[in-house]
């Protein structure tokens, strides 16, 4: 019988996950369908047992349900618990188990582009929201040595640091401190929404002191090249956008559901097509 997978969120109409996963199932020869499911916040407690009743094999979770779904699951993986968000649910013998593949997806994509391990590098994380939490906790869990954080609201960065259950060397910096000590960092990870379309000229900070051998990873993928990435390139640095993070969070979910990693190059092409052909 055809297996059923999906993604729950609200809104969900613009999600690129159905195209990416339906093609991956077809390419892998797996008889399955991946369905976008729009679920209102107030309907989530009824929707989760409903999905179990219809025998869904697994699903992704997106805004606004990533945190609210946690108490409705049978089990939550410790990393997802620390992050405080679930983006992937696997049905194992009728038990829903929640994971978070956002951080691991980001690190896979960064590693692929950077070309060597990032864990022993000096990293500056810009932002302290949901995406930053997934990236910071996963980097720490995987053994990153130094990850400093700069965020508009310093208390949120402090919270990120103090609640992290994994050991990592972290200082919380003001915007000015980050800008003036930028030459210290090998990798800059930009996780705020600043620079996202339509406000494409905005940047979270100045990269004047960026080293030419540094690497700047901006998790935004619309536009394909943010103002921050353009400035980084003007200093000779290498850059990447958030496309690979998106592809790999999906690929790692697919691997949890099926036991095999899909063809990520093919997934990336589908997402680029969906974005109108623009890549950085
Ligand atoms: P979030 O939880 O709302 O966090 C937003 C972050 O941006 C916070 O650090 C916030 O700072 C900062 N910020 C927002 N507006 C700002 C402003 N005007 N000035 C300074 N800082 C500002 O959002 P999120 O879920 O982490 O998502 C953040 C971005 O990542 C979005 O652009 C999203 O599309 C992108 N994203 C990409 C992927 C991917 O797969 N590539 C996955 C997830 C998210 P404060 O703490 O001070 O409010």
mmCIF file of C-alpha atoms and ligand atoms in Angstrom:
data_model
loop_
_atom_site.group_PDB
_atom_site.id
_atom_site.type_symbol
_atom_site.label_atom_id
_atom_site.label_comp_id
_atom_site.label_asym_id
_atom_site.label_seq_id
_atom_site.Cartn_x
_atom_site.Cartn_y
_atom_site.Cartn_z
ATOM 1 C CA UNK A 1 0.000 0.000 0.000
ATOM 2 C CA UNK A 2 1.163 3.527 -0.789
ATOM 3 C CA UNK A 3 2.729 5.146 2.268
ATOM 4 C CA UNK A 4 1.661 8.617 3.346
ATOM 5 C CA UNK A 5 3.995 11.412 4.490
ATOM 6 C CA UNK A 6 3.397 15.142 4.763
ATOM 7 C CA UNK A 7 4.172 18.540 6.222
ATOM 8 C CA UNK A 8 1.944 20.361 8.712
ATOM 9 C CA UNK A 9 1.942 24.138 9.098
ATOM 10 C CA UNK A 10 -0.147 27.261 8.637
ATOM 11 C CA UNK A 11 0.152 28.623 6.016
ATOM 12 C CA UNK A 12 1.545 25.719 4.012
ATOM 13 C CA UNK A 13 0.623 26.525 0.406
ATOM 14 C CA UNK A 14 4.070 27.880 -0.521
ATOM 15 C CA UNK A 15 6.063 25.011 0.984
ATOM 16 C CA UNK A 16 8.723 23.586 -1.335
ATOM 17 C CA UNK A 17 8.857 20.328 0.654
ATOM 18 C CA UNK A 18 6.115 18.428 -1.262
ATOM 19 C CA UNK A 19 7.861 18.862 -4.643
ATOM 20 C CA UNK A 20 11.231 17.953 -3.110
ATOM 21 C CA UNK A 21 10.025 14.862 -1.223
ATOM 22 C CA UNK A 22 7.602 13.505 -3.831
ATOM 23 C CA UNK A 23 10.428 13.535 -6.365
ATOM 24 C CA UNK A 24 12.801 11.914 -3.837
ATOM 25 C CA UNK A 25 10.332 9.078 -3.156
ATOM 26 C CA UNK A 26 9.850 8.533 -6.883
ATOM 27 C CA UNK A 27 13.610 8.576 -7.552
ATOM 28 C CA UNK A 28 14.232 6.115 -4.707
ATOM 29 C CA UNK A 29 11.490 3.791 -6.050
ATOM 30 C CA UNK A 30 9.440 4.141 -2.855
ATOM 31 C CA UNK A 31 5.650 3.995 -3.271
ATOM 32 C CA UNK A 32 4.742 7.010 -1.151
ATOM 33 C CA UNK A 33 3.008 10.377 -1.323
ATOM 34 C CA UNK A 34 3.966 13.553 0.588
ATOM 35 C CA UNK A 35 1.036 15.872 1.281
ATOM 36 C CA UNK A 36 0.968 19.503 2.534
ATOM 37 C CA UNK A 37 -1.519 19.715 5.428
ATOM 38 C CA UNK A 38 -2.744 23.101 6.616
ATOM 39 C CA UNK A 39 -3.577 22.851 10.305
ATOM 40 C CA UNK A 40 -4.718 25.740 12.498
ATOM 41 C CA UNK A 41 -3.079 26.114 15.917
ATOM 42 C CA UNK A 42 -6.328 25.326 17.752
ATOM 43 C CA UNK A 43 -6.755 22.120 15.701
ATOM 44 C CA UNK A 44 -3.280 20.707 16.391
ATOM 45 C CA UNK A 45 -4.256 18.598 19.470
ATOM 46 C CA UNK A 46 -6.927 16.826 17.374
ATOM 47 C CA UNK A 47 -4.823 16.641 14.207
ATOM 48 C CA UNK A 48 -1.925 14.670 15.742
ATOM 49 C CA UNK A 49 -3.981 11.635 16.875
ATOM 50 C CA UNK A 50 -5.912 11.990 13.607
ATOM 51 C CA UNK A 51 -2.704 11.543 11.621
ATOM 52 C CA UNK A 52 -1.895 8.514 13.734
ATOM 53 C CA UNK A 53 -5.362 7.080 13.088
ATOM 54 C CA UNK A 54 -4.906 7.322 9.327
ATOM 55 C CA UNK A 55 -1.503 5.653 9.621
ATOM 56 C CA UNK A 56 0.772 8.443 8.351
ATOM 57 C CA UNK A 57 4.349 7.111 8.209
ATOM 58 C CA UNK A 58 6.030 10.410 9.032
ATOM 59 C CA UNK A 59 5.756 14.145 8.604
ATOM 60 C CA UNK A 60 7.566 17.448 8.766
ATOM 61 C CA UNK A 61 6.456 20.220 11.078
ATOM 62 C CA UNK A 62 6.781 23.879 10.237
ATOM 63 C CA UNK A 63 5.669 27.278 11.549
ATOM 64 C CA UNK A 64 3.715 27.703 13.841
ATOM 65 C CA UNK A 65 3.654 24.124 15.226
ATOM 66 C CA UNK A 66 7.323 23.260 15.845
ATOM 67 C CA UNK A 67 7.134 23.775 19.628
ATOM 68 C CA UNK A 68 3.421 23.205 20.249
ATOM 69 C CA UNK A 69 3.604 19.680 18.829
ATOM 70 C CA UNK A 70 6.181 18.463 21.356
ATOM 71 C CA UNK A 71 3.813 17.459 24.229
ATOM 72 C CA UNK A 72 1.528 15.740 21.697
ATOM 73 C CA UNK A 73 4.215 13.238 20.631
ATOM 74 C CA UNK A 74 5.051 9.876 22.248
ATOM 75 C CA UNK A 75 8.758 10.661 22.436
ATOM 76 C CA UNK A 76 11.061 13.575 21.635
ATOM 77 C CA UNK A 77 14.734 13.065 20.844
ATOM 78 C CA UNK A 78 17.050 14.785 23.416
ATOM 79 C CA UNK A 79 18.549 17.240 20.883
ATOM 80 C CA UNK A 80 15.075 18.341 19.716
ATOM 81 C CA UNK A 81 14.104 18.627 23.390
ATOM 82 C CA UNK A 82 17.092 20.917 24.035
ATOM 83 C CA UNK A 83 16.322 22.990 20.934
ATOM 84 C CA UNK A 84 12.682 23.165 21.990
ATOM 85 C CA UNK A 85 11.388 22.448 18.485
ATOM 86 C CA UNK A 86 10.529 19.442 16.334
ATOM 87 C CA UNK A 87 10.600 19.589 12.533
ATOM 88 C CA UNK A 88 10.426 15.845 11.774
ATOM 89 C CA UNK A 89 8.156 13.122 13.158
ATOM 90 C CA UNK A 90 8.666 9.412 12.502
ATOM 91 C CA UNK A 91 5.927 6.827 13.079
ATOM 92 C CA UNK A 92 7.580 3.795 14.687
ATOM 93 C CA UNK A 93 5.084 1.028 15.463
ATOM 94 C CA UNK A 94 2.337 3.597 15.883
ATOM 95 C CA UNK A 95 4.425 5.787 18.198
ATOM 96 C CA UNK A 96 5.220 9.339 17.038
ATOM 97 C CA UNK A 97 8.879 10.227 17.677
ATOM 98 C CA UNK A 98 10.012 13.837 17.168
ATOM 99 C CA UNK A 99 13.395 15.030 15.910
ATOM 100 C CA UNK A 100 14.985 18.278 14.808
ATOM 101 C CA UNK A 101 17.043 18.077 11.604
ATOM 102 C CA UNK A 102 17.391 21.857 11.074
ATOM 103 C CA UNK A 103 20.729 22.200 12.867
ATOM 104 C CA UNK A 104 22.205 18.972 11.492
ATOM 105 C CA UNK A 105 20.932 19.931 8.022
ATOM 106 C CA UNK A 106 22.638 23.293 8.322
ATOM 107 C CA UNK A 107 25.936 21.711 9.411
ATOM 108 C CA UNK A 108 25.838 19.133 6.566
ATOM 109 C CA UNK A 109 25.306 21.921 4.046
ATOM 110 C CA UNK A 110 27.999 24.114 5.583
ATOM 111 C CA UNK A 111 30.472 21.248 5.684
ATOM 112 C CA UNK A 112 29.805 20.401 2.038
ATOM 113 C CA UNK A 113 30.514 23.964 0.895
ATOM 114 C CA UNK A 114 33.318 24.742 3.396
ATOM 115 C CA UNK A 115 35.132 21.574 2.416
ATOM 116 C CA UNK A 116 36.505 20.633 5.847
ATOM 117 C CA UNK A 117 35.333 20.217 9.418
ATOM 118 C CA UNK A 118 33.859 23.361 10.931
ATOM 119 C CA UNK A 119 33.906 22.146 14.540
ATOM 120 C CA UNK A 120 37.458 23.313 15.331
ATOM 121 C CA UNK A 121 36.871 26.739 13.748
ATOM 122 C CA UNK A 122 36.095 30.045 15.431
ATOM 123 C CA UNK A 123 32.449 30.696 14.700
ATOM 124 C CA UNK A 124 30.325 33.833 15.111
ATOM 125 C CA UNK A 125 26.572 33.232 15.188
ATOM 126 C CA UNK A 126 24.401 36.244 14.325
ATOM 127 C CA UNK A 127 20.898 35.883 15.809
ATOM 128 C CA UNK A 128 19.277 34.004 18.682
ATOM 129 C CA UNK A 129 15.866 32.972 17.299
ATOM 130 C CA UNK A 130 14.528 29.521 16.480
ATOM 131 C CA UNK A 131 16.933 28.762 13.642
ATOM 132 C CA UNK A 132 19.916 30.009 15.683
ATOM 133 C CA UNK A 133 18.870 27.732 18.558
ATOM 134 C CA UNK A 134 18.804 24.666 16.310
ATOM 135 C CA UNK A 135 22.191 25.544 14.797
ATOM 136 C CA UNK A 136 23.892 26.518 18.086
ATOM 137 C CA UNK A 137 22.715 23.459 20.027
ATOM 138 C CA UNK A 138 23.565 21.063 17.186
ATOM 139 C CA UNK A 139 27.005 22.616 16.701
ATOM 140 C CA UNK A 140 27.596 22.273 20.459
ATOM 141 C CA UNK A 141 26.273 18.700 20.518
ATOM 142 C CA UNK A 142 28.598 17.768 17.642
ATOM 143 C CA UNK A 143 31.622 19.198 19.520
ATOM 144 C CA UNK A 144 32.143 22.748 18.214
ATOM 145 C CA UNK A 145 34.865 24.465 20.217
ATOM 146 C CA UNK A 146 34.023 28.164 19.972
ATOM 147 C CA UNK A 147 30.725 29.740 18.978
ATOM 148 C CA UNK A 148 30.202 33.390 19.989
ATOM 149 C CA UNK A 149 26.757 34.957 19.641
ATOM 150 C CA UNK A 150 25.604 38.455 18.687
ATOM 151 C CA UNK A 151 21.898 39.336 18.755
ATOM 152 C CA UNK A 152 19.812 42.536 18.844
ATOM 153 C CA UNK A 153 18.269 41.349 22.125
ATOM 154 C CA UNK A 154 21.256 40.319 24.252
ATOM 155 C CA UNK A 155 19.073 38.494 26.838
ATOM 156 C CA UNK A 156 17.940 36.035 24.182
ATOM 157 C CA UNK A 157 21.561 35.264 23.317
ATOM 158 C CA UNK A 158 22.330 34.823 27.049
ATOM 159 C CA UNK A 159 19.403 32.410 27.345
ATOM 160 C CA UNK A 160 20.674 30.408 24.405
ATOM 161 C CA UNK A 161 24.042 30.058 26.092
ATOM 162 C CA UNK A 162 22.863 29.280 29.612
ATOM 163 C CA UNK A 163 20.278 26.699 28.490
ATOM 164 C CA UNK A 164 22.692 24.832 26.225
ATOM 165 C CA UNK A 165 23.173 21.300 27.639
ATOM 166 C CA UNK A 166 26.376 20.688 25.628
ATOM 167 C CA UNK A 167 29.818 22.147 26.434
ATOM 168 C CA UNK A 168 31.001 24.972 24.152
ATOM 169 C CA UNK A 169 33.038 28.121 24.620
ATOM 170 C CA UNK A 170 30.671 31.079 24.046
ATOM 171 C CA UNK A 171 30.825 34.835 24.627
ATOM 172 C CA UNK A 172 27.819 37.056 24.070
ATOM 173 C CA UNK A 173 28.835 40.115 22.077
ATOM 174 C CA UNK A 174 27.253 43.487 21.417
ATOM 175 C CA UNK A 175 26.900 44.510 17.783
ATOM 176 C CA UNK A 176 29.837 46.866 18.154
ATOM 177 C CA UNK A 177 32.036 44.198 19.799
ATOM 178 C CA UNK A 178 31.220 41.758 16.995
ATOM 179 C CA UNK A 179 32.067 44.291 14.302
ATOM 180 C CA UNK A 180 35.381 45.308 15.876
ATOM 181 C CA UNK A 181 36.576 41.735 16.586
ATOM 182 C CA UNK A 182 35.394 40.206 13.315
ATOM 183 C CA UNK A 183 38.888 39.248 12.139
ATOM 184 C CA UNK A 184 38.932 36.634 14.921
ATOM 185 C CA UNK A 185 36.338 34.432 13.165
ATOM 186 C CA UNK A 186 36.784 31.753 10.498
ATOM 187 C CA UNK A 187 33.051 31.296 9.938
ATOM 188 C CA UNK A 188 30.145 33.742 10.305
ATOM 189 C CA UNK A 189 26.646 32.233 10.440
ATOM 190 C CA UNK A 190 23.823 34.696 9.798
ATOM 191 C CA UNK A 191 20.464 33.463 11.165
ATOM 192 C CA UNK A 192 18.344 36.610 11.533
ATOM 193 C CA UNK A 193 15.628 37.581 9.057
ATOM 194 C CA UNK A 194 17.543 40.775 8.165
ATOM 195 C CA UNK A 195 18.165 40.960 4.424
ATOM 196 C CA UNK A 196 15.251 38.715 3.547
ATOM 197 C CA UNK A 197 13.067 39.758 0.614
ATOM 198 C CA UNK A 198 11.628 42.432 0.267
ATOM 199 C CA UNK A 199 14.104 44.320 2.531
ATOM 200 C CA UNK A 200 17.062 43.043 0.537
ATOM 201 C CA UNK A 201 19.406 45.992 1.240
ATOM 202 C CA UNK A 202 19.505 45.458 5.013
ATOM 203 C CA UNK A 203 22.427 43.868 6.880
ATOM 204 C CA UNK A 204 22.642 42.808 10.537
ATOM 205 C CA UNK A 205 26.181 44.220 10.890
ATOM 206 C CA UNK A 206 29.140 45.633 8.970
ATOM 207 C CA UNK A 207 31.772 43.181 7.708
ATOM 208 C CA UNK A 208 34.517 45.791 7.385
ATOM 209 C CA UNK A 209 36.951 43.693 9.449
ATOM 210 C CA UNK A 210 36.142 40.353 7.821
ATOM 211 C CA UNK A 211 39.186 38.239 6.918
ATOM 212 C CA UNK A 212 39.431 37.382 3.187
ATOM 213 C CA UNK A 213 39.836 33.701 4.105
ATOM 214 C CA UNK A 214 36.663 33.716 6.204
ATOM 215 C CA UNK A 215 33.433 31.972 5.199
ATOM 216 C CA UNK A 216 30.005 33.595 5.526
ATOM 217 C CA UNK A 217 26.901 31.392 5.632
ATOM 218 C CA UNK A 218 23.572 33.216 5.505
ATOM 219 C CA UNK A 219 20.576 30.928 6.116
ATOM 220 C CA UNK A 220 18.302 33.177 4.030
ATOM 221 C CA UNK A 221 17.695 31.860 0.488
ATOM 222 C CA UNK A 222 15.368 34.551 -0.816
ATOM 223 C CA UNK A 223 17.136 36.551 -2.176
ATOM 224 C CA UNK A 224 19.736 34.047 -3.337
ATOM 225 C CA UNK A 225 22.487 36.512 -2.432
ATOM 226 C CA UNK A 226 21.859 38.787 0.560
ATOM 227 C CA UNK A 227 23.477 42.203 1.061
ATOM 228 C CA UNK A 228 25.642 40.580 3.766
ATOM 229 C CA UNK A 229 26.868 37.917 1.323
ATOM 230 C CA UNK A 230 27.649 40.602 -1.271
ATOM 231 C CA UNK A 231 29.675 42.565 1.271
ATOM 232 C CA UNK A 232 31.521 39.393 2.324
ATOM 233 C CA UNK A 233 32.458 38.684 -1.294
ATOM 234 C CA UNK A 234 33.728 42.244 -1.701
ATOM 235 C CA UNK A 235 36.241 41.420 1.063
ATOM 236 C CA UNK A 236 37.305 38.248 -0.773
ATOM 237 C CA UNK A 237 35.431 35.837 1.505
ATOM 238 C CA UNK A 238 33.525 32.745 0.363
ATOM 239 C CA UNK A 239 29.766 32.672 0.924
ATOM 240 C CA UNK A 240 26.736 30.377 0.844
ATOM 241 C CA UNK A 241 23.008 30.970 1.241
ATOM 242 C CA UNK A 242 20.343 28.916 3.084
ATOM 243 C CA UNK A 243 19.479 26.615 0.202
ATOM 244 C CA UNK A 244 21.628 23.710 1.360
ATOM 245 C CA UNK A 245 20.272 24.006 4.912
ATOM 246 C CA UNK A 246 16.748 23.666 3.566
ATOM 247 C CA UNK A 247 17.674 20.733 1.310
ATOM 248 C CA UNK A 248 19.605 18.859 4.009
ATOM 249 C CA UNK A 249 16.995 19.316 6.774
ATOM 250 C CA UNK A 250 14.622 17.607 4.328
ATOM 251 C CA UNK A 251 17.152 14.993 3.248
ATOM 252 C CA UNK A 252 17.870 14.047 6.889
ATOM 253 C CA UNK A 253 14.120 13.767 7.566
ATOM 254 C CA UNK A 254 13.812 11.508 4.510
ATOM 255 C CA UNK A 255 16.686 9.402 5.856
ATOM 256 C CA UNK A 256 14.916 9.045 9.234
ATOM 257 C CA UNK A 257 11.743 7.863 7.479
ATOM 258 C CA UNK A 258 13.306 5.505 4.929
ATOM 259 C CA UNK A 259 16.825 4.630 6.128
ATOM 260 C CA UNK A 260 18.417 6.106 2.990
ATOM 261 C CA UNK A 261 19.725 9.580 2.214
ATOM 262 C CA UNK A 262 18.106 10.867 -0.992
ATOM 263 C CA UNK A 263 19.877 12.427 -3.969
ATOM 264 C CA UNK A 264 20.501 15.890 -2.482
ATOM 265 C CA UNK A 265 21.783 17.400 -5.750
ATOM 266 C CA UNK A 266 18.473 16.514 -7.354
ATOM 267 C CA UNK A 267 16.578 17.926 -4.368
ATOM 268 C CA UNK A 268 18.563 21.150 -4.656
ATOM 269 C CA UNK A 269 17.710 21.485 -8.352
ATOM 270 C CA UNK A 270 13.998 21.127 -7.573
ATOM 271 C CA UNK A 271 14.149 23.812 -4.895
ATOM 272 C CA UNK A 272 16.069 26.157 -7.224
ATOM 273 C CA UNK A 273 13.390 25.613 -9.892
ATOM 274 C CA UNK A 274 10.705 26.424 -7.309
ATOM 275 C CA UNK A 275 12.590 29.607 -6.397
ATOM 276 C CA UNK A 276 12.515 30.709 -10.028
ATOM 277 C CA UNK A 277 15.921 29.418 -11.069
ATOM 278 C CA UNK A 278 17.921 31.762 -8.861
ATOM 279 C CA UNK A 279 21.004 30.418 -7.081
ATOM 280 C CA UNK A 280 23.970 32.220 -5.548
HETATM 281 P P1 LIG B 1 12.894 33.971 14.738
HETATM 282 O O1 LIG B 1 12.841 32.869 15.710
HETATM 283 O O2 LIG B 1 11.760 34.923 14.660
HETATM 284 O O3 LIG B 1 14.255 34.815 15.042
HETATM 285 C C1 LIG B 1 14.510 36.003 14.352
HETATM 286 C C2 LIG B 1 15.929 36.490 14.630
HETATM 287 O O4 LIG B 1 16.148 37.651 13.815
HETATM 288 C C3 LIG B 1 16.174 36.933 16.070
HETATM 289 O O5 LIG B 1 17.528 36.758 16.379
HETATM 290 C C4 LIG B 1 15.817 38.431 15.997
HETATM 291 O O6 LIG B 1 16.453 39.208 16.981
HETATM 292 C C5 LIG B 1 16.416 38.791 14.655
HETATM 293 N N1 LIG B 1 15.791 39.967 14.055
HETATM 294 C C6 LIG B 1 14.597 40.025 13.419
HETATM 295 N N2 LIG B 1 14.367 41.286 12.996
HETATM 296 C C7 LIG B 1 15.426 42.033 13.381
HETATM 297 C C8 LIG B 1 15.787 43.410 13.222
HETATM 298 N N3 LIG B 1 14.999 44.268 12.578
HETATM 299 N N4 LIG B 1 16.973 43.826 13.728
HETATM 300 C C9 LIG B 1 17.786 42.955 14.380
HETATM 301 N N5 LIG B 1 17.510 41.646 14.568
HETATM 302 C C10 LIG B 1 16.345 41.199 14.076
HETATM 303 O O7 LIG B 1 13.089 33.437 13.249
HETATM 304 P P2 LIG B 1 13.798 32.067 12.762
HETATM 305 O O8 LIG B 1 12.784 31.013 12.666
HETATM 306 O O9 LIG B 1 15.018 31.846 13.589
HETATM 307 O O10 LIG B 1 14.191 32.460 11.247
HETATM 308 C C11 LIG B 1 15.169 33.443 10.985
HETATM 309 C C12 LIG B 1 15.521 33.453 9.506
HETATM 310 O O11 LIG B 1 16.041 32.196 9.110
HETATM 311 C C13 LIG B 1 14.340 33.725 8.573
HETATM 312 O O12 LIG B 1 14.788 34.575 7.541
HETATM 313 C C14 LIG B 1 13.999 32.345 8.017
HETATM 314 O O13 LIG B 1 13.426 32.410 6.726
HETATM 315 C C15 LIG B 1 15.388 31.720 7.946
HETATM 316 N N6 LIG B 1 15.358 30.243 8.020
HETATM 317 C C16 LIG B 1 15.948 29.543 7.024
HETATM 318 C C17 LIG B 1 15.946 28.157 7.066
HETATM 319 C C18 LIG B 1 16.586 27.362 5.955
HETATM 320 O O14 LIG B 1 16.276 26.166 5.824
HETATM 321 N N7 LIG B 1 17.476 27.930 5.189
HETATM 322 C C19 LIG B 1 15.347 27.491 8.153
HETATM 323 C C20 LIG B 1 14.769 28.248 9.183
HETATM 324 C C21 LIG B 1 14.786 29.633 9.103
HETATM 325 P P3 LIG B 1 15.738 39.479 18.414
HETATM 326 O O15 LIG B 1 16.009 38.258 19.245
HETATM 327 O O16 LIG B 1 16.408 40.689 18.930
HETATM 328 O O17 LIG B 1 14.265 39.676 18.134
#
